[in-house]
Short mmCIF file of C-alpha atoms and ligand atoms in Angstrom, two decimals:
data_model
loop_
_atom_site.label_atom_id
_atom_site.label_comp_id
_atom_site.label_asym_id
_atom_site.label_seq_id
_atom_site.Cartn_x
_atom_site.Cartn_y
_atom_site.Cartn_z
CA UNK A 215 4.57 69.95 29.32
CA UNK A 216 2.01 70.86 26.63
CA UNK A 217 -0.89 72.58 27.60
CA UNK A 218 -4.65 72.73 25.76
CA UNK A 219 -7.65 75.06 26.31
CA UNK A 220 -9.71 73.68 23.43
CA UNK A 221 -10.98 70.50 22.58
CA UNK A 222 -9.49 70.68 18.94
CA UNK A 223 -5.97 71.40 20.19
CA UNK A 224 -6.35 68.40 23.35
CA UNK A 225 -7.32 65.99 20.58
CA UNK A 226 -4.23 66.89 18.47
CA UNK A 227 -1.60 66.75 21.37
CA UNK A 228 -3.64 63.68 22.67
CA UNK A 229 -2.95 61.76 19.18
CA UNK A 230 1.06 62.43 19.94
CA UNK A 231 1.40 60.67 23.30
CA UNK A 232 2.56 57.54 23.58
CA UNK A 233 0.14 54.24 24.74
CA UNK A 234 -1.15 54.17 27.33
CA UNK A 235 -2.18 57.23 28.47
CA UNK A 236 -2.68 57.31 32.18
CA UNK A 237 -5.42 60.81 33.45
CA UNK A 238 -6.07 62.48 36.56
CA UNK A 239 -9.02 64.67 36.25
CA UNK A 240 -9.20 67.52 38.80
CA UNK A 241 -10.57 70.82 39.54
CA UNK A 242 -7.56 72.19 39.98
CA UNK A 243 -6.05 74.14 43.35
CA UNK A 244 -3.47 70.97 44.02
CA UNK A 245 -2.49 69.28 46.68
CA UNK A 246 -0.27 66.51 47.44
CA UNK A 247 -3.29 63.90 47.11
CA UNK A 248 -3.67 65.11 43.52
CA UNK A 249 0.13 65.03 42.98
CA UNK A 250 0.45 61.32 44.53
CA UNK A 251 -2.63 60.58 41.69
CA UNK A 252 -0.31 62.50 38.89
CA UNK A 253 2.90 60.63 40.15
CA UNK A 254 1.28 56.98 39.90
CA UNK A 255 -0.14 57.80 36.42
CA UNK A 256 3.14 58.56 35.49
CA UNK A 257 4.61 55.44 36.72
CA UNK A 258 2.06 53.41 35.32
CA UNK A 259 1.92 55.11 32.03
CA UNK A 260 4.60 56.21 29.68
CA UNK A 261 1.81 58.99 28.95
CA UNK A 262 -0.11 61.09 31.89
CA UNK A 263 -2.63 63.89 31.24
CA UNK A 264 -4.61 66.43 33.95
CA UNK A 265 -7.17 68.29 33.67
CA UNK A 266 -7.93 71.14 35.38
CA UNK A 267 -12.16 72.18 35.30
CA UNK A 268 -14.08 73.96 37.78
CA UNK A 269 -16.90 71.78 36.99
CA UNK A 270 -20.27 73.89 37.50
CA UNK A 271 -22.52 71.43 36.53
CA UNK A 272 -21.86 69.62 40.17
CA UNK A 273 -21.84 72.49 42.14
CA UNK A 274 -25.85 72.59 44.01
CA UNK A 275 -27.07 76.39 43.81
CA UNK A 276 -26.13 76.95 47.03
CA UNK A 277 -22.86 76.01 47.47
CA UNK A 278 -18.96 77.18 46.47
CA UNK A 279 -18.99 77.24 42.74
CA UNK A 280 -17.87 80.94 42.58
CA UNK A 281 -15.62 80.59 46.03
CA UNK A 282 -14.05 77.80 44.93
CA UNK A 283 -9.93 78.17 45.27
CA UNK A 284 -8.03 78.21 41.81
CA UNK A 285 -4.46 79.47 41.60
CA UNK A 286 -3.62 77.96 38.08
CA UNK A 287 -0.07 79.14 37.81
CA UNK A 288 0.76 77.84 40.95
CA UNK A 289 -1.37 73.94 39.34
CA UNK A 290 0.81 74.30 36.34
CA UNK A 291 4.20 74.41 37.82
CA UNK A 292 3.04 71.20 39.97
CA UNK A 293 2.08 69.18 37.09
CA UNK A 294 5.20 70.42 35.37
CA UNK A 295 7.46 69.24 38.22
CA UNK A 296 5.41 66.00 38.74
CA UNK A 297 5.91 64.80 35.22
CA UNK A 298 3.00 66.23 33.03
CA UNK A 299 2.88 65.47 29.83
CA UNK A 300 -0.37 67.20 28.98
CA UNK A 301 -3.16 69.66 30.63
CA UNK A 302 -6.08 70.43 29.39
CA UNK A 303 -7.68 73.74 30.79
CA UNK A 304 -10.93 74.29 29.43
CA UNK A 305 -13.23 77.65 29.79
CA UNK A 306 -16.55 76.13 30.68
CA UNK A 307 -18.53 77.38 27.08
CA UNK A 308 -15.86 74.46 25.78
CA UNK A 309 -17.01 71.94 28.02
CA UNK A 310 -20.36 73.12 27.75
CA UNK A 311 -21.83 74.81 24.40
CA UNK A 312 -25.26 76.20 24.61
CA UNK A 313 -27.66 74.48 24.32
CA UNK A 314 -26.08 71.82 26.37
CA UNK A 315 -28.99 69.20 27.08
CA UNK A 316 -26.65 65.73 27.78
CA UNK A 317 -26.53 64.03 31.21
CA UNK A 318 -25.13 61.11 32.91
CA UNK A 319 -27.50 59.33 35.13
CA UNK A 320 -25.53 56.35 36.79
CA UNK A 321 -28.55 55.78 39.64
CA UNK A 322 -28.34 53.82 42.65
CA UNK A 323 -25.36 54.29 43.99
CA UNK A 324 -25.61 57.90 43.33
CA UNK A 325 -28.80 58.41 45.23
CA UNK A 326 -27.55 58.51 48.76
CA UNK A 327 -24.62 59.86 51.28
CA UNK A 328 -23.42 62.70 49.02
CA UNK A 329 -26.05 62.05 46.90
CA UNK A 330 -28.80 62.45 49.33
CA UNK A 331 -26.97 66.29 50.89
CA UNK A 332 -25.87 67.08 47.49
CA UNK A 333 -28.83 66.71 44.70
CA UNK A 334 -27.55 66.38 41.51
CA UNK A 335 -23.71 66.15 42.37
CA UNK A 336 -22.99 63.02 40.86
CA UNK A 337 -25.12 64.10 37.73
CA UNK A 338 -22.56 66.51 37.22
CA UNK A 339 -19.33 64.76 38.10
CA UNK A 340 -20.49 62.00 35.56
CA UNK A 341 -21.36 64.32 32.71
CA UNK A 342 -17.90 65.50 32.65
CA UNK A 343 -16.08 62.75 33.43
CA UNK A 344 -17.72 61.16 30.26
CA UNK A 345 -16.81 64.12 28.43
CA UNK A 346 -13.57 64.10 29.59
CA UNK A 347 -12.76 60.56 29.12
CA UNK A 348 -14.44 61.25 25.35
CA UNK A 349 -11.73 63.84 24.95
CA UNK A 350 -8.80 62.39 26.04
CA UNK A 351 -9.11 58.43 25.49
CA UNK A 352 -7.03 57.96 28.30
CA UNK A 353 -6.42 53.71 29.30
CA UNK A 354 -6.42 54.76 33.00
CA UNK A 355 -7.75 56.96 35.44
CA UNK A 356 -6.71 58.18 38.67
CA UNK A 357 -9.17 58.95 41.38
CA UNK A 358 -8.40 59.46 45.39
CA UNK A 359 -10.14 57.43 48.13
CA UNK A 360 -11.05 60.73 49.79
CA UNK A 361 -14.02 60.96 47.38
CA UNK A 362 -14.82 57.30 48.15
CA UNK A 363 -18.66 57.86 46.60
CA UNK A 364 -17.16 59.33 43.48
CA UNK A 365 -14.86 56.84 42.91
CA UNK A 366 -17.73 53.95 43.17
CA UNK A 367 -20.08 56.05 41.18
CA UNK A 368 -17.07 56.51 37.83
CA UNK A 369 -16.27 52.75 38.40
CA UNK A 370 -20.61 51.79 38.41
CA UNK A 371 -20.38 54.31 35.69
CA UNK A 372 -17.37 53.03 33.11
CA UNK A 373 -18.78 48.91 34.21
CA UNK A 374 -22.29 49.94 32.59
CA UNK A 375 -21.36 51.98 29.82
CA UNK A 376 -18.56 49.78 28.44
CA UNK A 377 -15.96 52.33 28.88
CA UNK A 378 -12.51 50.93 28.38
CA UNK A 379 -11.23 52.61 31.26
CA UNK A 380 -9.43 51.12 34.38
CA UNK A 381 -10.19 53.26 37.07
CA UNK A 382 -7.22 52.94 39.63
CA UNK A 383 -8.40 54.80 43.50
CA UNK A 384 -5.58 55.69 45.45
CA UNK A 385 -5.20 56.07 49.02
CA UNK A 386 -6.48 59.39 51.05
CA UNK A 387 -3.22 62.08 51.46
CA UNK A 388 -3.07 62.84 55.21
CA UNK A 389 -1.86 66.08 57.23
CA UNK A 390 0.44 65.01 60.43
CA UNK A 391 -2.57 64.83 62.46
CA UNK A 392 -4.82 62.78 60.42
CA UNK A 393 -6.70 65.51 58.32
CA UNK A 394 -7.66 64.41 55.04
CA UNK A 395 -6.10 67.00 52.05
CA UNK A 396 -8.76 68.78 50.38
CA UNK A 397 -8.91 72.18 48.15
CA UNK A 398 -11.74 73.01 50.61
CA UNK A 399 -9.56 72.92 53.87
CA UNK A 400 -8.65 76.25 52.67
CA UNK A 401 -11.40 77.60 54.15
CA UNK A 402 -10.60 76.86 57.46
CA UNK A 403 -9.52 79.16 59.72
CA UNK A 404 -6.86 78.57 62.83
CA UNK A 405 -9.69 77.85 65.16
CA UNK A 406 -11.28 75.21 62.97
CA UNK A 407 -8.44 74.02 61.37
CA UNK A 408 -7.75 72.34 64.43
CA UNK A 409 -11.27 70.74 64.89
CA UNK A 410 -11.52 69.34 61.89
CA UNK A 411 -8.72 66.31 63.28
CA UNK A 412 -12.08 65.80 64.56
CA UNK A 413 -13.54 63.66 61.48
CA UNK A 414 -10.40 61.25 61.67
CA UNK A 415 -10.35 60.71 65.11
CA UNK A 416 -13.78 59.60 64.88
CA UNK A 417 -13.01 57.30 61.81
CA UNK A 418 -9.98 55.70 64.11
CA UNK A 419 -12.27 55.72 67.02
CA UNK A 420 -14.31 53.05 64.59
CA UNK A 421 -11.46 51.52 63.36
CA UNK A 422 -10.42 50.88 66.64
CA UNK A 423 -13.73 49.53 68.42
CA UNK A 424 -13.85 47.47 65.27
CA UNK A 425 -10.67 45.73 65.67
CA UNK A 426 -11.91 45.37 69.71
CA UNK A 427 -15.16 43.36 68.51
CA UNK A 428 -17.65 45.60 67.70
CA UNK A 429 -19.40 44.66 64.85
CA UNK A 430 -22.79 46.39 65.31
CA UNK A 431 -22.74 49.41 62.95
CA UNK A 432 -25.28 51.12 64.62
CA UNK A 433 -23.14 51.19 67.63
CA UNK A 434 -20.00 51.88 65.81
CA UNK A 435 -22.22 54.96 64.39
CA UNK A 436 -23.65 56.18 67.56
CA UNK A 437 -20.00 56.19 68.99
CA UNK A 438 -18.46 58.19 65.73
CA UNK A 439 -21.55 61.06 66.35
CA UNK A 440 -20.79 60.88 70.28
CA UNK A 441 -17.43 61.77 69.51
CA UNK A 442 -17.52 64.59 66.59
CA UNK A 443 -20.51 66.17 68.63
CA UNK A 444 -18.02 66.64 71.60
CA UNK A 445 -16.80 68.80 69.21
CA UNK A 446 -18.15 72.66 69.49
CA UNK A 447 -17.34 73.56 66.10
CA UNK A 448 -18.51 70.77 64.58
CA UNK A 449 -22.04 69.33 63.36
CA UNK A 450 -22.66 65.82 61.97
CA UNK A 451 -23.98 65.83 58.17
CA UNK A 452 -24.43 62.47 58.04
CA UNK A 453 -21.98 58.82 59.33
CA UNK A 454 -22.82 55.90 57.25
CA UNK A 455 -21.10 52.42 57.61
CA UNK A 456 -21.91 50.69 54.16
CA UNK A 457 -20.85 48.14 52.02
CA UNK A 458 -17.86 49.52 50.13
CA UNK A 459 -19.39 48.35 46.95
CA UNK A 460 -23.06 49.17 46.99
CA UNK A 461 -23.20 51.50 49.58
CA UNK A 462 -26.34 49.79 51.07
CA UNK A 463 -26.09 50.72 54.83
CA UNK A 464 -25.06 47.58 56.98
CA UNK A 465 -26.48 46.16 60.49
CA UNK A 466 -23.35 44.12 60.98
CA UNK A 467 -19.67 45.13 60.14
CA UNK A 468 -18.85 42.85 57.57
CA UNK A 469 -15.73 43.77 55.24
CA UNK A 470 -15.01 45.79 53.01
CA UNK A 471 -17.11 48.24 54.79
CA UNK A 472 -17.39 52.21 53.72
CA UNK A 473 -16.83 54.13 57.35
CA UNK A 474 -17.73 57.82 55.44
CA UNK A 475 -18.96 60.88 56.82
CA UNK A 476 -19.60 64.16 56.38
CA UNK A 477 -19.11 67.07 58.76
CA UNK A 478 -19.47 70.66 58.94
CA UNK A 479 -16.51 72.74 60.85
CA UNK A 480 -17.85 75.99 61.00
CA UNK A 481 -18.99 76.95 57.51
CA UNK A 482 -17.03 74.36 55.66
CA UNK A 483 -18.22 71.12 55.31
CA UNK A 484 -15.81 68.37 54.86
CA UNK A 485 -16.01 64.44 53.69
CA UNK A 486 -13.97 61.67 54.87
CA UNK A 487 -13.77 57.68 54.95
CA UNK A 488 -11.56 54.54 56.04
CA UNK A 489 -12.66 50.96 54.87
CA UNK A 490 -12.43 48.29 57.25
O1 PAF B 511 -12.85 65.12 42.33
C1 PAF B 511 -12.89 66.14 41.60
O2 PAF B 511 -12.03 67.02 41.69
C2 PAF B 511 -14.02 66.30 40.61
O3 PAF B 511 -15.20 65.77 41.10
C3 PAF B 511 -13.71 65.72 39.22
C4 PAF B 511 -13.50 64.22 39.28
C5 PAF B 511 -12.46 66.39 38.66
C6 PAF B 511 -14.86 66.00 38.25
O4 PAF B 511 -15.09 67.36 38.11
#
């Protein structure tokens, strides 16, 4: 496994893989949903490249930029055992040379759910995957269901800028009890490690009154907030039952529908979705 900090070097290695060349961008601090991304690129791909970027320009202000887990050793050996071929690590003052004055503006779909509690996110997350893509040409790339918005928004975004990119979304990497994998569960202690099953059992609750007949998404809503708020540690960001493609909010279940939320658990606020 080859590994690149700069651009100059990435391009070089880049040129020697063999077509296609299959990518999983991440910010590093693996898990098993970003290995299952890895593994399928490798199977799809005689060629699969990571990258590993603590992206600041999608962090808000406020929030865990500088808390953010990394453990890069530990990232490395992963992608080493999963079938790497190449990593780029970049510093950020190689992603982003002052003056930096590009951005990515994809719109609509952009401009609610994460959108709306996170300003500017999606700016950020479509800067560098644009940059990234740039860099490393790849003919696929690998993104999780987990971050159903983002995967939407780099689909919207490769559709309207011509970008000969497939993007391939994989399915959402569970714990035992239903919890969604996520770099941020870290942050959980014992206590509220345990409530945050919370956010899938509400999902399933949906799933399940679905599958009974319920196709008012109001209702379906009202049920998913009754349940998380039964909760103590927990408090409702936002539930949103959309359609899966434009994410305009729906009246009436009508598939494929987005069931997404977004939930704190203590401190730590966590995302998750199922489409029915
Ligand atoms: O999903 C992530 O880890 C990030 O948003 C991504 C796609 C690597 C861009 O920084």
């Amino acid at each position: 496994m080859k590994i690149a900090e700069k651009i100059d070097d990435m391009r070089k290695l880049r040129r020697r893989l063999t077509e296609p060349v299959g990518f999983v961008p991440t910010m590093g601090y693996l898990h098993e949903g970003h290995l299952s991304l890895v593994r399928k690129a490798r199977t799809e791909n005689p060629s699969a490249v990571v990258s590993i970027f603590v992206n600041p320009m999608q962090f808000g202000p406020q929030e865990d930029f500088v808390s953010y887990p990394r453990n890069t050793q530990h990232d490395l050996a992963l992608l080493d055992k999963a079938g790497t071929d190449l990593v780029f690590i970049p510093q950020a003052d190689e992603v982003y040379p002052q003056p930096f004055s590009a951005r990515v503006e994809i719109g609509k779909v952009t401009e609610r759910l994460e959108g709306t509690a996170r300003p500017g996110h999606f700016r950020g997350v479509t800067t560098v995957c644009a940059k990234l893509f740039n860099i490393i040409q790849p003919q696929r790339a690998y993104f999780g269901q987990k971050d159903a918005q983002q995967a939407i928004v780099i689909k919207k975004m490769v559709t309207d800028l011509n970008m000969n990119i497939e993007i391939v979304t994989l399915p959402t990497v569970r714990e035992p009890d239903g919890l969604a994998l996520s770099s941020r569960n870290t942050y959980l202690n014992p206590h509220e490690r345990q409530a945050a099953v919370v956010l899938y059992q509400a999902l399933s609750l949906a799933q399940q009154l679905y599958a009974n007949g319920e196709k008012n998404a109001e209702r379906l809503r009202q049920e998913i907030i009754g349940l998380i708020q039964q909760q103590p540690l927990a408090n409702v960001d936002y539930v949103s039952i959309a359609n899966a493609e434009t994410l305009d909010e729906l009246d009436t279940v009508k598939p494929p529908a987005l069931v997404s939320l977004a939930v704190k658990i203590g401190r730590t606020r966590l995302i998750d979705n199922i489409v029915i």
